[in-house]
Amino acid sequence: MVLDGLLPTTYTPLEHLQATQRVLGTTEGSTGWDENFTNAYWLGWVNYDNLPVDYHISYMSKNNDIITFSDITTKANYDVGYAYGQADTGAYYGGNARYHADTNLWTPWDNNAPTVETQSSYMRMLNEFDINTMGISTVIPIFAIDVNSEVYCMAYTTVGVNDFINGTFASETVAVLSFDTAGNASQYGSQFTITKDDIAGDIVERTVDNKTYRIVCVGFEVVGKNFLNNDYSTTSSYVGNIKPFFRINSTLNGENYIINSYNAPYGSGFFWLYGDGYAFNQRYGILWDYTTGGNLTYQNKPYNGGEYNNVVAGNFEGSFSASEAYDKFFNRILGIWKPDGCNFILQGTTAAERVMIRRAYKYEELLKLISFYPRMCRDSNNTYDNGADKWYALVSEENEFMGELANGVTDRAKLRDWQLVGNKVNAESNTYTEDDKPDYNPEDDSEESGESVPIRRRLITTAVSSFLTTYALSPAQVVNFGNYLWQSFISANDTINQSMVENFKFLFDNGIASTTGSIDVASVMDFIVSLQVYPFDLIHAQCLSNDGMDSKVYIGRGTFGIETDGNNLFKVVNQIGYLSAGSVDVPRVFNDFRDYENMNITVYVPYCGTLELNPGDVIGRTLQGTYAIDMLSGECTFYLEVLNALTDSGELRYTVGVINGQLGITLPITATNQGQIVGRRIKDITGVIESFSNWGLSRYRADTMNYSRGLKENSDEIFNERMANAGRWGANLKLGSDLVNQYENTLSRACIKAPMIPGGSGIASFASPDCVYLQMRYGIYPTVANYNHSVGRVSTRSTKLSFCKGWTVCHNVDVSSLPCTEEEKASIKTLLESGVFL
Amino acid sequence: MTVNFYKIKDDFRVVNKTLGTPVKTLSIDFLASTSLSNPELILSYDSDIASCNYMKFVEVEKHYFFPQPTLSPGGRLIISGTDDVLMNNRESILNLHAYVTRSESSGNDLMVDGKRPVQANRHCKTLPFNAHPFEASDQERVINYTLTVIGGRKYGT
């Protein structure tokens, strides 16, 4: 059943390329496809030359409008899957291309002149694998969309291997992971069935538990071939024939969905060439041997089941036992791209376990996801044991699917080189020699090794628990606290109220018991160490607790508490607070040396400054920033870590940048010296006031009024001086609640909204960004058409010249072995060192 | 000696040149000695040969470039060949082992390519980290002050 809702609405060649290349790079504002290839990554058969002018798939090389496929030497016409394109003219040719042995030209499928490929022709590409040798043919990736617009990613079905081989199963129940739109997965929920007739690319509908799913069945069809036994009758074991459903681009309920499937990893491992006028079973397999750095081989297998024409060793076809074939095959699959920020999650320990994706995806996510989806690897012990081996699937917590590589290759660009040079493997020996080793050998990569050194999240509680208590307050709580301290000190009409004397003593007079509370040792002001304001919610600093707390600020021995706002307070329980600044993926721009040369990478860290990074440390990595904050001083250290550097031994985490700064700003209001300054004046005043007690009431009031005015004026001067140092405000500060309110209003607005520039200027800048950001500054390299043809790529290869094609420049060639005259040798040497076309 | 004359398009630096079908084939008797490195042929005028630029001595498998032939009195065409050492030794050259510093077909893109043209101006790409720790969603309820006091532990707790 084909449903209208998911029928392709657009099908452009560009989309072909995206799927076939499994290109994941994105550019801001794009729809997931980086047309300029600046962020594109390739795996498998994609080759390119002189991007972005031209690009090539597989081992095709492009010369103007002619695709040549020089390594296929068998004289026949071939059709080969995948797409090629021509960025300069905008023409993209998807799907299958035809190789004409007589003219040595490639043209699109069924057409002698380049035309834009059609969906139907594209769908002719098949990828096949032998389940006997691979043992994982039970992996049937299925994706479905709930008609209610929720996107569901299904688990694999687990058709039994034998059933699959024998074609004895009629249908299979598929467990469905239910997700909500937030990506929360529930237990296995709805189930529906697939059948062996569910051909790839078809969209079928299943209704289970009152939910209707449209299913995009990557699927399979059982065909009557058995490569192992060279038997193509329909009665022998079957070979799973996976037809990759290419892509659906559809709008459903107003949302765009792109479903794009591909039966990787095997699609990247090999595919098939079809002979011209081929009978159905006459195929030519190409096996890409990654383990040895890339090996393009092919094999001619006649239709009638006759003798093999093993042109090159390494093809998985042949009379191998399952284990032998497995070894030959699996050991050569480079396999899996590990997404940045993602881990391969082992889902169970046996092949019967389902591999799953654990969240819902929409549009971009799904696009990225399925491009990589059915990628699995086996256990690393190189001993495949069907039923006991482990499967891994990509599970993204970050919803980011980019590329990293297993099998010792840790760098995408290096992978590409590895593959490219791998094309030139010695086709006769199927092995590398010193002479034809690739330009880049991943084993030479020594830039990352050793152990992870993550930042330590230490728990330090001594200072804050034994001698001090640091309360974490909201602005309202600070206001209330301040109001309490200064309440009724001076009334609004500038007159002294009844408890003025007591308040003075309460606030500043050491050792004198207050009538308003029980002060144990000293005045309130002497107990206050500091008041600081931070530009973020301290709740996020992982250092607070309200366990056992009430709504009062206690001082000293804790018998006296000052009420705040009635809400339970938080206190700092770990002197080091940790504030995450999040992470960022540092993309490759060019996928070559230009990612490192002439590249400057800086990270701006609010409240700290700017970190200069070495591109080699961070390109292609995920960086994570963390502020570690001293909650007593307000000072901070920003750590910038690399999260996902891969080595042979696994994942590394280490710090690539550290910078110090100041997050907490001390307010000049409550420090002891502040209290002492003010307190001395108060004591003078109160002494005078007491001496006035024998005077008449009117005189008392009049003189006290004078003194109080003097206090206000003098205090204003003090505060003005402090405020001038602190920044831009302070000129109009008042004592009492007005003062506190002024602090609160100004500081909370300013500090929460805007970071401050570090370096002692306090609240000096209200316009900084509210996040850490990374800046990449790199050179602009104009595209030079036919650059590789006219200039050539830099090579570090020592090889037989027959492995090189096109423009080639050598260094200090030894021509002594040439059977020619000395004069000719000299000429040849000169030409080779200045450049020749091979 | 059989001599094939060609009109080739390949650059002189192409090792294995595409010759195509000979434009003209002559059987030549040498009347005088000539060098195999730079042979000189004096032929009767032939418009086909006059349009060629390449020749091959078939018996000795030697290939030669030649520029436009020279016309001389008596309707003669003088051709001065230059030894195409690449074509003549192409199989040996292809079997040579050499350190390749530049190649059209493969390369190590992580090697710095100093020949890539680069503009004086630069591109700047800004990538924010995915968290915004200093962005307060609710400023009324945010807890962003610390008050540190001596002691402060509630009596009895």
mmCIF file of N, CA and C in Angstrom, chain A residues 625-683:
data_model
loop_
_atom_site.group_PDB
_atom_site.id
_atom_site.type_symbol
_atom_site.label_atom_id
_atom_site.label_comp_id
_atom_site.label_asym_id
_atom_site.label_seq_id
_atom_site.Cartn_x
_atom_site.Cartn_y
_atom_site.Cartn_z
ATOM 1 N N GLY A 625 32.846 23.668 28.064
ATOM 2 C CA GLY A 625 33.375 24.656 28.995
ATOM 3 C C GLY A 625 32.721 24.561 30.352
ATOM 4 N N THR A 626 33.524 24.726 31.378
ATOM 5 C CA THR A 626 33.010 24.666 32.741
ATOM 6 C C THR A 626 33.684 25.748 33.575
ATOM 7 N N TYR A 627 32.869 26.526 34.251
ATOM 8 C CA TYR A 627 33.397 27.454 35.227
ATOM 9 C C TYR A 627 33.495 26.734 36.575
ATOM 10 N N ALA A 628 34.645 26.809 37.189
ATOM 11 C CA ALA A 628 34.786 26.385 38.582
ATOM 12 C C ALA A 628 34.898 27.669 39.402
ATOM 13 N N ILE A 629 34.018 27.835 40.370
ATOM 14 C CA ILE A 629 33.875 29.129 41.043
ATOM 15 C C ILE A 629 34.166 28.982 42.527
ATOM 16 N N ASP A 630 35.017 29.833 43.011
ATOM 17 C CA ASP A 630 35.242 29.912 44.452
ATOM 18 C C ASP A 630 34.088 30.725 45.035
ATOM 19 N N MET A 631 33.227 30.075 45.768
ATOM 20 C CA MET A 631 32.017 30.725 46.234
ATOM 21 C C MET A 631 32.281 31.691 47.382
ATOM 22 N N LEU A 632 33.482 31.726 47.879
ATOM 23 C CA LEU A 632 33.813 32.707 48.911
ATOM 24 C C LEU A 632 34.358 33.992 48.294
ATOM 25 N N SER A 633 35.243 33.827 47.353
ATOM 26 C CA SER A 633 35.874 35.019 46.776
ATOM 27 C C SER A 633 35.183 35.497 45.510
ATOM 28 N N GLY A 634 34.429 34.621 44.872
ATOM 29 C CA GLY A 634 33.808 34.968 43.604
ATOM 30 C C GLY A 634 34.724 34.779 42.416
ATOM 31 N N GLU A 635 35.957 34.380 42.669
ATOM 32 C CA GLU A 635 36.874 34.150 41.561
ATOM 33 C C GLU A 635 36.514 32.843 40.873
ATOM 34 N N CYS A 636 36.896 32.758 39.616
ATOM 35 C CA CYS A 636 36.544 31.547 38.877
ATOM 36 C C CYS A 636 37.689 31.133 37.966
ATOM 37 N N THR A 637 37.649 29.884 37.601
ATOM 38 C CA THR A 637 38.554 29.345 36.588
ATOM 39 C C THR A 637 37.707 28.646 35.547
ATOM 40 N N PHE A 638 37.946 28.994 34.309
ATOM 41 C CA PHE A 638 37.189 28.388 33.216
ATOM 42 C C PHE A 638 38.049 27.307 32.574
ATOM 43 N N TYR A 639 37.497 26.101 32.528
ATOM 44 C CA TYR A 639 38.204 24.978 31.922
ATOM 45 C C TYR A 639 37.540 24.648 30.598
ATOM 46 N N LEU A 640 38.336 24.519 29.599
ATOM 47 C CA LEU A 640 37.824 24.117 28.293
ATOM 48 C C LEU A 640 38.373 22.734 27.977
ATOM 49 N N GLU A 641 37.458 21.804 27.819
ATOM 50 C CA GLU A 641 37.875 20.419 27.639
ATOM 51 C C GLU A 641 37.502 19.908 26.252
ATOM 52 N N VAL A 642 38.334 19.043 25.747
ATOM 53 C CA VAL A 642 37.979 18.249 24.577
ATOM 54 C C VAL A 642 37.302 16.988 25.080
ATOM 55 N N LEU A 643 36.169 16.712 24.508
ATOM 56 C CA LEU A 643 35.397 15.591 25.034
ATOM 57 C C LEU A 643 35.643 14.287 24.307
ATOM 58 N N ASN A 644 35.870 14.357 23.050
ATOM 59 C CA ASN A 644 35.713 13.138 22.272
ATOM 60 C C ASN A 644 36.884 12.851 21.360
ATOM 61 N N ALA A 645 38.051 13.077 21.828
ATOM 62 C CA ALA A 645 39.188 12.679 21.022
ATOM 63 C C ALA A 645 39.307 11.167 21.076
ATOM 64 N N LEU A 646 39.374 10.585 19.937
ATOM 65 C CA LEU A 646 39.406 9.132 19.895
ATOM 66 C C LEU A 646 40.819 8.637 19.689
ATOM 67 N N THR A 647 41.136 7.618 20.386
ATOM 68 C CA THR A 647 42.395 6.943 20.178
ATOM 69 C C THR A 647 42.096 5.470 20.018
ATOM 70 N N ASP A 648 43.125 4.725 19.816
ATOM 71 C CA ASP A 648 42.919 3.289 19.709
ATOM 72 C C ASP A 648 42.317 2.728 20.985
ATOM 73 N N SER A 649 42.646 3.352 22.071
ATOM 74 C CA SER A 649 42.183 2.815 23.346
ATOM 75 C C SER A 649 40.843 3.394 23.771
ATOM 76 N N GLY A 650 40.279 4.233 22.993
ATOM 77 C CA GLY A 650 38.963 4.739 23.344
ATOM 78 C C GLY A 650 38.918 6.237 23.358
ATOM 79 N N GLU A 651 38.073 6.755 24.185
ATOM 80 C CA GLU A 651 37.795 8.177 24.179
ATOM 81 C C GLU A 651 38.662 8.911 25.182
ATOM 82 N N LEU A 652 39.109 10.029 24.777
ATOM 83 C CA LEU A 652 39.917 10.848 25.663
ATOM 84 C C LEU A 652 39.155 12.114 26.040
ATOM 85 N N ARG A 653 39.478 12.595 27.204
ATOM 86 C CA ARG A 653 38.907 13.839 27.667
ATOM 87 C C ARG A 653 40.036 14.595 28.351
ATOM 88 N N TYR A 654 40.277 15.760 27.880
ATOM 89 C CA TYR A 654 41.371 16.512 28.472
ATOM 90 C C TYR A 654 41.141 18.003 28.262
ATOM 91 N N THR A 655 41.919 18.765 28.962
ATOM 92 C CA THR A 655 41.735 20.205 28.973
ATOM 93 C C THR A 655 42.662 20.853 27.956
ATOM 94 N N VAL A 656 42.112 21.755 27.187
ATOM 95 C CA VAL A 656 42.919 22.443 26.180
ATOM 96 C C VAL A 656 43.038 23.938 26.461
ATOM 97 N N GLY A 657 42.341 24.405 27.478
ATOM 98 C CA GLY A 657 42.453 25.819 27.777
ATOM 99 C C GLY A 657 41.955 26.127 29.179
ATOM 100 N N VAL A 658 42.650 27.019 29.846
ATOM 101 C CA VAL A 658 42.262 27.436 31.187
ATOM 102 C C VAL A 658 42.425 28.948 31.267
ATOM 103 N N ILE A 659 41.453 29.594 31.875
ATOM 104 C CA ILE A 659 41.577 31.035 32.060
ATOM 105 C C ILE A 659 40.845 31.410 33.338
ATOM 106 N N ASN A 660 41.397 32.384 34.028
ATOM 107 C CA ASN A 660 40.812 32.805 35.299
ATOM 108 C C ASN A 660 39.999 34.085 35.136
ATOM 109 N N GLY A 661 39.075 34.276 36.037
ATOM 110 C CA GLY A 661 38.265 35.477 35.979
ATOM 111 C C GLY A 661 37.552 35.712 37.297
ATOM 112 N N GLN A 662 36.595 36.591 37.264
ATOM 113 C CA GLN A 662 35.860 36.969 38.469
ATOM 114 C C GLN A 662 34.385 36.955 38.143
ATOM 115 N N LEU A 663 33.700 36.037 38.773
ATOM 116 C CA LEU A 663 32.257 35.958 38.553
ATOM 117 C C LEU A 663 31.485 36.679 39.650
ATOM 118 N N GLY A 664 31.907 36.513 40.884
ATOM 119 C CA GLY A 664 31.201 37.144 41.983
ATOM 120 C C GLY A 664 31.792 38.500 42.304
ATOM 121 N N ILE A 665 30.924 39.491 42.381
ATOM 122 C CA ILE A 665 31.380 40.849 42.678
ATOM 123 C C ILE A 665 31.001 41.177 44.114
ATOM 124 N N THR A 666 31.972 41.544 44.922
ATOM 125 C CA THR A 666 31.724 41.885 46.318
ATOM 126 C C THR A 666 31.125 43.285 46.405
ATOM 127 N N LEU A 667 30.020 43.366 47.068
ATOM 128 C CA LEU A 667 29.368 44.656 47.219
ATOM 129 C C LEU A 667 29.937 45.384 48.426
ATOM 130 N N PRO A 668 30.243 46.624 48.312
ATOM 131 C CA PRO A 668 30.859 47.382 49.401
ATOM 132 C C PRO A 668 29.818 47.810 50.428
ATOM 133 N N ILE A 669 29.303 46.839 51.120
ATOM 134 C CA ILE A 669 28.243 47.202 52.042
ATOM 135 C C ILE A 669 28.410 46.554 53.395
ATOM 136 N N THR A 670 28.937 45.395 53.480
ATOM 137 C CA THR A 670 28.812 44.700 54.742
ATOM 138 C C THR A 670 30.104 44.145 55.287
ATOM 139 N N ALA A 671 31.179 44.382 54.615
ATOM 140 C CA ALA A 671 32.415 43.836 55.118
ATOM 141 C C ALA A 671 32.723 44.420 56.492
ATOM 142 N N THR A 672 33.539 43.711 57.231
ATOM 143 C CA THR A 672 33.829 44.109 58.599
ATOM 144 C C THR A 672 34.428 45.505 58.666
ATOM 145 N N ASN A 673 35.352 45.744 57.748
ATOM 146 C CA ASN A 673 35.957 47.066 57.786
ATOM 147 C C ASN A 673 34.939 48.151 57.490
ATOM 148 N N GLN A 674 33.975 47.780 56.630
ATOM 149 C CA GLN A 674 32.924 48.743 56.378
ATOM 150 C C GLN A 674 32.164 49.033 57.659
ATOM 151 N N GLY A 675 31.854 47.978 58.371
ATOM 152 C CA GLY A 675 31.145 48.153 59.632
ATOM 153 C C GLY A 675 31.962 48.932 60.636
ATOM 154 N N GLN A 676 33.262 48.658 60.606
ATOM 155 C CA GLN A 676 34.108 49.391 61.539
ATOM 156 C C GLN A 676 34.126 50.872 61.222
ATOM 157 N N ILE A 677 34.193 51.123 59.919
ATOM 158 C CA ILE A 677 34.227 52.543 59.537
ATOM 159 C C ILE A 677 32.965 53.252 60.007
ATOM 160 N N VAL A 678 31.870 52.636 59.645
ATOM 161 C CA VAL A 678 30.619 53.273 60.005
ATOM 162 C C VAL A 678 30.395 53.195 61.514
ATOM 163 N N GLY A 679 30.798 52.036 62.068
ATOM 164 C CA GLY A 679 30.557 51.834 63.488
ATOM 165 C C GLY A 679 31.247 52.850 64.362
ATOM 166 N N ARG A 680 32.445 53.241 64.005
ATOM 167 C CA ARG A 680 33.148 54.240 64.797
ATOM 168 C C ARG A 680 32.364 55.533 64.857
ATOM 169 N N ARG A 681 31.821 55.867 63.700
ATOM 170 C CA ARG A 681 31.038 57.099 63.683
ATOM 171 C C ARG A 681 29.784 56.927 64.521
ATOM 172 N N ILE A 682 29.191 55.756 64.414
ATOM 173 C CA ILE A 682 27.965 55.541 65.173
ATOM 174 C C ILE A 682 28.253 55.613 66.672
ATOM 175 N N LYS A 683 29.378 54.993 67.054
ATOM 176 C CA LYS A 683 29.682 55.009 68.484
ATOM 177 C C LYS A 683 29.896 56.431 68.978
#
